[in-house]
PDB file of C-alpha atoms in Angstrom:
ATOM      1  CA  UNK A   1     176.065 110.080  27.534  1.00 50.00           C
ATOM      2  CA  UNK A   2     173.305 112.014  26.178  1.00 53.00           C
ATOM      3  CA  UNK A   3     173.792 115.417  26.888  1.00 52.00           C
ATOM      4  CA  UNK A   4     170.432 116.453  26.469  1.00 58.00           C
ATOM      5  CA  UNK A   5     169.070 117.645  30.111  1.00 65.00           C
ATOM      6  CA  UNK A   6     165.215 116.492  30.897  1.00 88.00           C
ATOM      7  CA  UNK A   7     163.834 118.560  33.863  1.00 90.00           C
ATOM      8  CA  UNK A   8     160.866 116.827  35.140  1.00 89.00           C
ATOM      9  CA  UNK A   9     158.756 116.922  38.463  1.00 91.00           C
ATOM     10  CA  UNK A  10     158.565 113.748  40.739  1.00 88.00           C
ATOM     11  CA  UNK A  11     155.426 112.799  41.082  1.00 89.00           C
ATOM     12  CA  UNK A  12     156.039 109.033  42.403  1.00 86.00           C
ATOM     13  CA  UNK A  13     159.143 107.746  43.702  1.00 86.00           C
ATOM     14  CA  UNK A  14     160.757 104.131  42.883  1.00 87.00           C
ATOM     15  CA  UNK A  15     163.277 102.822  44.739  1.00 86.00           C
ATOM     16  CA  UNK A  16     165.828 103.234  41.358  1.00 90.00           C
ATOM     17  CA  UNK A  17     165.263 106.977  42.602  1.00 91.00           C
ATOM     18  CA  UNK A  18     165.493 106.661  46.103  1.00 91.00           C
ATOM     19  CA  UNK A  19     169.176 105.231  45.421  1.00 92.00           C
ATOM     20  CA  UNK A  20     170.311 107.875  42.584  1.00 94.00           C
ATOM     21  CA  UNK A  21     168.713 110.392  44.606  1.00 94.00           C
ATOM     22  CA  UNK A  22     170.979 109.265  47.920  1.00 92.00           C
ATOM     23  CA  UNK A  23     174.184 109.150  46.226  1.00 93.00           C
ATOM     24  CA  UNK A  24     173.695 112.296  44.901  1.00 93.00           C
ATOM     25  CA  UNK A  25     173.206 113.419  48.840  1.00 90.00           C
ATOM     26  CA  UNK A  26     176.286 111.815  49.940  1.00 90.00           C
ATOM     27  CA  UNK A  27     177.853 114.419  47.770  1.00 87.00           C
ATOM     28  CA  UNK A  28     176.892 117.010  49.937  1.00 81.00           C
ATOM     29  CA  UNK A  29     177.882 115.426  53.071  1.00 82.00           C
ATOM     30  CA  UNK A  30     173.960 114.321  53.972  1.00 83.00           C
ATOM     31  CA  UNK A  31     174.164 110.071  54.464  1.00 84.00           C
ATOM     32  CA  UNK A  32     170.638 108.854  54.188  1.00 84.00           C
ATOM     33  CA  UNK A  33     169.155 105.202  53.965  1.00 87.00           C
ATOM     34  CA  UNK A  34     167.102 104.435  51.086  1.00 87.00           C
ATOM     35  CA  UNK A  35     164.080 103.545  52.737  1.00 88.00           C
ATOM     36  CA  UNK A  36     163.846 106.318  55.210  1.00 89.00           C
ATOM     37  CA  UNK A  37     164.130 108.727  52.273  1.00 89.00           C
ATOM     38  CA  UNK A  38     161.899 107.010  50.256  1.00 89.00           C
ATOM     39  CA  UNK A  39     158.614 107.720  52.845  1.00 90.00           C
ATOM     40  CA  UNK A  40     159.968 111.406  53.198  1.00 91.00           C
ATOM     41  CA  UNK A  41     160.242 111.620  49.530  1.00 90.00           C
ATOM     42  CA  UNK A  42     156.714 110.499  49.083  1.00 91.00           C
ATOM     43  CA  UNK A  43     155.502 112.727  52.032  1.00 92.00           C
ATOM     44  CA  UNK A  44     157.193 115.148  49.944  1.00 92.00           C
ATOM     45  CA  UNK A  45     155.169 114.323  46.694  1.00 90.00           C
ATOM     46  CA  UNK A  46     151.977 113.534  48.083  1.00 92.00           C
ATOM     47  CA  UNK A  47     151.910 117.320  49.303  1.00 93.00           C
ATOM     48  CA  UNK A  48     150.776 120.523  47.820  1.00 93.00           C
ATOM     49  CA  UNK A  49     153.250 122.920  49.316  1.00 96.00           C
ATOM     50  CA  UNK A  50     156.024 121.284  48.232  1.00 96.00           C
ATOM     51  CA  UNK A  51     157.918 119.824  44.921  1.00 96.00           C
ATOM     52  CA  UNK A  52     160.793 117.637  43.844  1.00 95.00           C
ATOM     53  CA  UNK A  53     162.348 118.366  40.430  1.00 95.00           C
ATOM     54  CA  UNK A  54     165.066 115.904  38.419  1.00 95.00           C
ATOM     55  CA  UNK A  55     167.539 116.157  36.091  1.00 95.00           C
ATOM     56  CA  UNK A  56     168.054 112.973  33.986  1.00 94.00           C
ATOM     57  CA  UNK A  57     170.452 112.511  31.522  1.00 91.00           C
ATOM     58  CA  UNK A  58     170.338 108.814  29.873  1.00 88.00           C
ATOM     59  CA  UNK A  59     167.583 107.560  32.289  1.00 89.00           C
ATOM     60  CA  UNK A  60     169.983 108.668  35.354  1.00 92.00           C
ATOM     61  CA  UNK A  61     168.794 111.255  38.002  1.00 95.00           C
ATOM     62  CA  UNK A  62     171.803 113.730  37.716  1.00 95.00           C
ATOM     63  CA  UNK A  63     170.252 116.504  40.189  1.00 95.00           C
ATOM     64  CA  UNK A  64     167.311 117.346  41.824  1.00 95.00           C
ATOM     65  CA  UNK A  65     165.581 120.390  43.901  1.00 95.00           C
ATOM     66  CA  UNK A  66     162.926 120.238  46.628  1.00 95.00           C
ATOM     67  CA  UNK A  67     161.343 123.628  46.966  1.00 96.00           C
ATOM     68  CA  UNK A  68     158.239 124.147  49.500  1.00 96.00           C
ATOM     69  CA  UNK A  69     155.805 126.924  50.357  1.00 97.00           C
ATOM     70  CA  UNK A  70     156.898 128.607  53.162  1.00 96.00           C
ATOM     71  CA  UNK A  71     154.313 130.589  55.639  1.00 95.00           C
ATOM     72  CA  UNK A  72     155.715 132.513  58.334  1.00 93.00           C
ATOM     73  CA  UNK A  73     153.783 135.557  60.444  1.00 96.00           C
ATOM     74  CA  UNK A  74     156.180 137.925  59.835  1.00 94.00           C
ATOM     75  CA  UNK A  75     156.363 137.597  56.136  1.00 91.00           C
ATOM     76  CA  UNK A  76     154.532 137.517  53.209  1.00 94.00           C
ATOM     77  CA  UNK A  77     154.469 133.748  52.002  1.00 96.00           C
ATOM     78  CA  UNK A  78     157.229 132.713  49.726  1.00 96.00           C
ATOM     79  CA  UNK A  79     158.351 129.409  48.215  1.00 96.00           C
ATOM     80  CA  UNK A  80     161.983 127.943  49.641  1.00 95.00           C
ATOM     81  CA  UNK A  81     164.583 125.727  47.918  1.00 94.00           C
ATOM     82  CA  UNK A  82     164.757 123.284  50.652  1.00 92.00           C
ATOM     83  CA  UNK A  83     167.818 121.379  49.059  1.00 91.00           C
ATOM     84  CA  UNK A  84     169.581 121.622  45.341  1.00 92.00           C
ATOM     85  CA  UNK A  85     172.166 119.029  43.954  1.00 93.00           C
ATOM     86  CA  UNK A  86     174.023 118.407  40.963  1.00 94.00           C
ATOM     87  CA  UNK A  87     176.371 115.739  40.187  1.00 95.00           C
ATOM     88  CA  UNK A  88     179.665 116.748  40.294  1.00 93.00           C
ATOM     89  CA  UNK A  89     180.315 115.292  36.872  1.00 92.00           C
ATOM     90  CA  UNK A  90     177.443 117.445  35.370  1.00 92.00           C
ATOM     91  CA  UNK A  91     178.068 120.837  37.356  1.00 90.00           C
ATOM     92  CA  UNK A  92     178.257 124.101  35.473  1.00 90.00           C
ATOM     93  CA  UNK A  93     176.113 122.554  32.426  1.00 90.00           C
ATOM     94  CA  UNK A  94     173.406 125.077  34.053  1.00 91.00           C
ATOM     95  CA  UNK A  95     171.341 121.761  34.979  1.00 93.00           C
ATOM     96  CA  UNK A  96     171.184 123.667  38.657  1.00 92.00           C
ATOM     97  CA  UNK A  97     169.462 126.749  36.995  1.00 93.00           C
ATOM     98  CA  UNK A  98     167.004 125.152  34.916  1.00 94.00           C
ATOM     99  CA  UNK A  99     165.727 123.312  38.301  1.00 95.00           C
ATOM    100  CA  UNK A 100     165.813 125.964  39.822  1.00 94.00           C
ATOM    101  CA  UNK A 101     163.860 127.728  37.077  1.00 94.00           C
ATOM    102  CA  UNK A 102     161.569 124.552  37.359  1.00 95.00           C
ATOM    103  CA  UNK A 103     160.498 125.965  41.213  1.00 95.00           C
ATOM    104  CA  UNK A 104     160.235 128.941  40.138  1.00 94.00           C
ATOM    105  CA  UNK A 105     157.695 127.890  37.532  1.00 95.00           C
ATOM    106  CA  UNK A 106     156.021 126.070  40.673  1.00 96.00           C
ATOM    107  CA  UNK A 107     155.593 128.717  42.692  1.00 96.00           C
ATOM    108  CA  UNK A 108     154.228 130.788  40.226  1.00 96.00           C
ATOM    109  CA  UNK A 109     151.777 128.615  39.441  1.00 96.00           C
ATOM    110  CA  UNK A 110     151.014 128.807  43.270  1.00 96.00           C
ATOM    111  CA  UNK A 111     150.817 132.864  42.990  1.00 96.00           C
ATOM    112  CA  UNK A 112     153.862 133.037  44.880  1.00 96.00           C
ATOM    113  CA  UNK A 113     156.865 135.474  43.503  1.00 92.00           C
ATOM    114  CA  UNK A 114     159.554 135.497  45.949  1.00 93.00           C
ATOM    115  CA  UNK A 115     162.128 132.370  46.318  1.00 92.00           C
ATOM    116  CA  UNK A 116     164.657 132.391  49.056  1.00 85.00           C
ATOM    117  CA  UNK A 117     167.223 129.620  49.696  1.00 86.00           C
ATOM    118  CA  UNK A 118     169.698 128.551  52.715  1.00 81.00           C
ATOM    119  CA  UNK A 119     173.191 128.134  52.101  1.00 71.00           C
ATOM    120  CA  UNK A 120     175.470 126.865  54.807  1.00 59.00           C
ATOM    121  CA  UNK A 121     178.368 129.616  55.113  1.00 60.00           C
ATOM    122  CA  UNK A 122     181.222 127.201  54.399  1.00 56.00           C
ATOM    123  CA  UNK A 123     179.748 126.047  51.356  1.00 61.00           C
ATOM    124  CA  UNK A 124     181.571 129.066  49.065  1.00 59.00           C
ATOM    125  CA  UNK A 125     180.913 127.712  45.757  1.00 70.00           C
ATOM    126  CA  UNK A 126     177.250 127.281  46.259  1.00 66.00           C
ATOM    127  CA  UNK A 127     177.139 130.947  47.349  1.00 58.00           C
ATOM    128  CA  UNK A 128     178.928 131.901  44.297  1.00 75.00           C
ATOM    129  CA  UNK A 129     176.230 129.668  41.710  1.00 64.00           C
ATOM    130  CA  UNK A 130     173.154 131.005  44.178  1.00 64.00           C
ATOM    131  CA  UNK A 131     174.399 134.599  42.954  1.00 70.00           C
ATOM    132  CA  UNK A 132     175.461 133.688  39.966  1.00 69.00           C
ATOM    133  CA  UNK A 133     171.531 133.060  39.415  1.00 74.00           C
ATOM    134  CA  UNK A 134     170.164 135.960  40.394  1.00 66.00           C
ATOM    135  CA  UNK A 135     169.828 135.173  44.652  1.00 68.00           C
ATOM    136  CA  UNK A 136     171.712 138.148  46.735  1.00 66.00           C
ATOM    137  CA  UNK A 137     172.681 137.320  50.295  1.00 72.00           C
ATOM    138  CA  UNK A 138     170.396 138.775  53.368  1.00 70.00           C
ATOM    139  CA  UNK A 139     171.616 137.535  56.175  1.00 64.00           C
TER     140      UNK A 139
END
């Protein structure tokens, strides 16, 4: 497989997608069907406050990263990685970090500096990466 990593925002979804981009889920624990997450997907794309970034390696989705503008009254607005997965196959080949340096590009462009994520407490290793990458816990 080529190991040459091709970060690249989804701006239309085909079903091919919708499938690599489930399994990947299941990896995570989140079961999805195709078709639902194809309209969300395209919700997703068709909006200006959010983005969807892939990795593909041969043609195949390997990972991808939703990230979304996030306005709240008691903060300043700030961009949010909504959800982040890699193949387990591909993991520490710093695909993660170059999507998420992908949003980070994004939200730039949007005049937006700060990026937070949510990490579910049991999920150790992805607390690890998150700081790994420059994130520090908060909460």
């Amino acid at each position: 497989m080529n190991l040459e990593k091709i970060i690249t925002q989804l701006l239309a979804i085909t079903s091919k997608d919708a499938q690599e981009i489930t399994a990947l889920s299941t990896q995570l624990g989140y079961e999805n069907e195709i078709e639902n997450l194809l309209v969300r997907i395209q919700e997703i794309v068709n909006s200006k406050n959010d983005c969807v970034f892939v990795a593909k390696l041969d043609g195949n989705i390997v990972g991808w990263i939703h990230g979304f503008r996030a306005v709240r009254i008691e903060s300043p607005v700030f961009a949010e990685i909504g959800g982040l997965v890699v193949d387990r196959q591909w993991q520490k080949q710093n695909i993660g970090k170059s999507l998420i340096e992908a949003v980070k590009e994004w939200s730039n462009s949007l005049g937006i500096a700060k990026i937070r994520v949510r990490c579910n407490i049991v999920r150790t290793e992805s607390h690890k990466f998150y700081e790994n990458v420059g994130f520090s816990q908060n909460k």
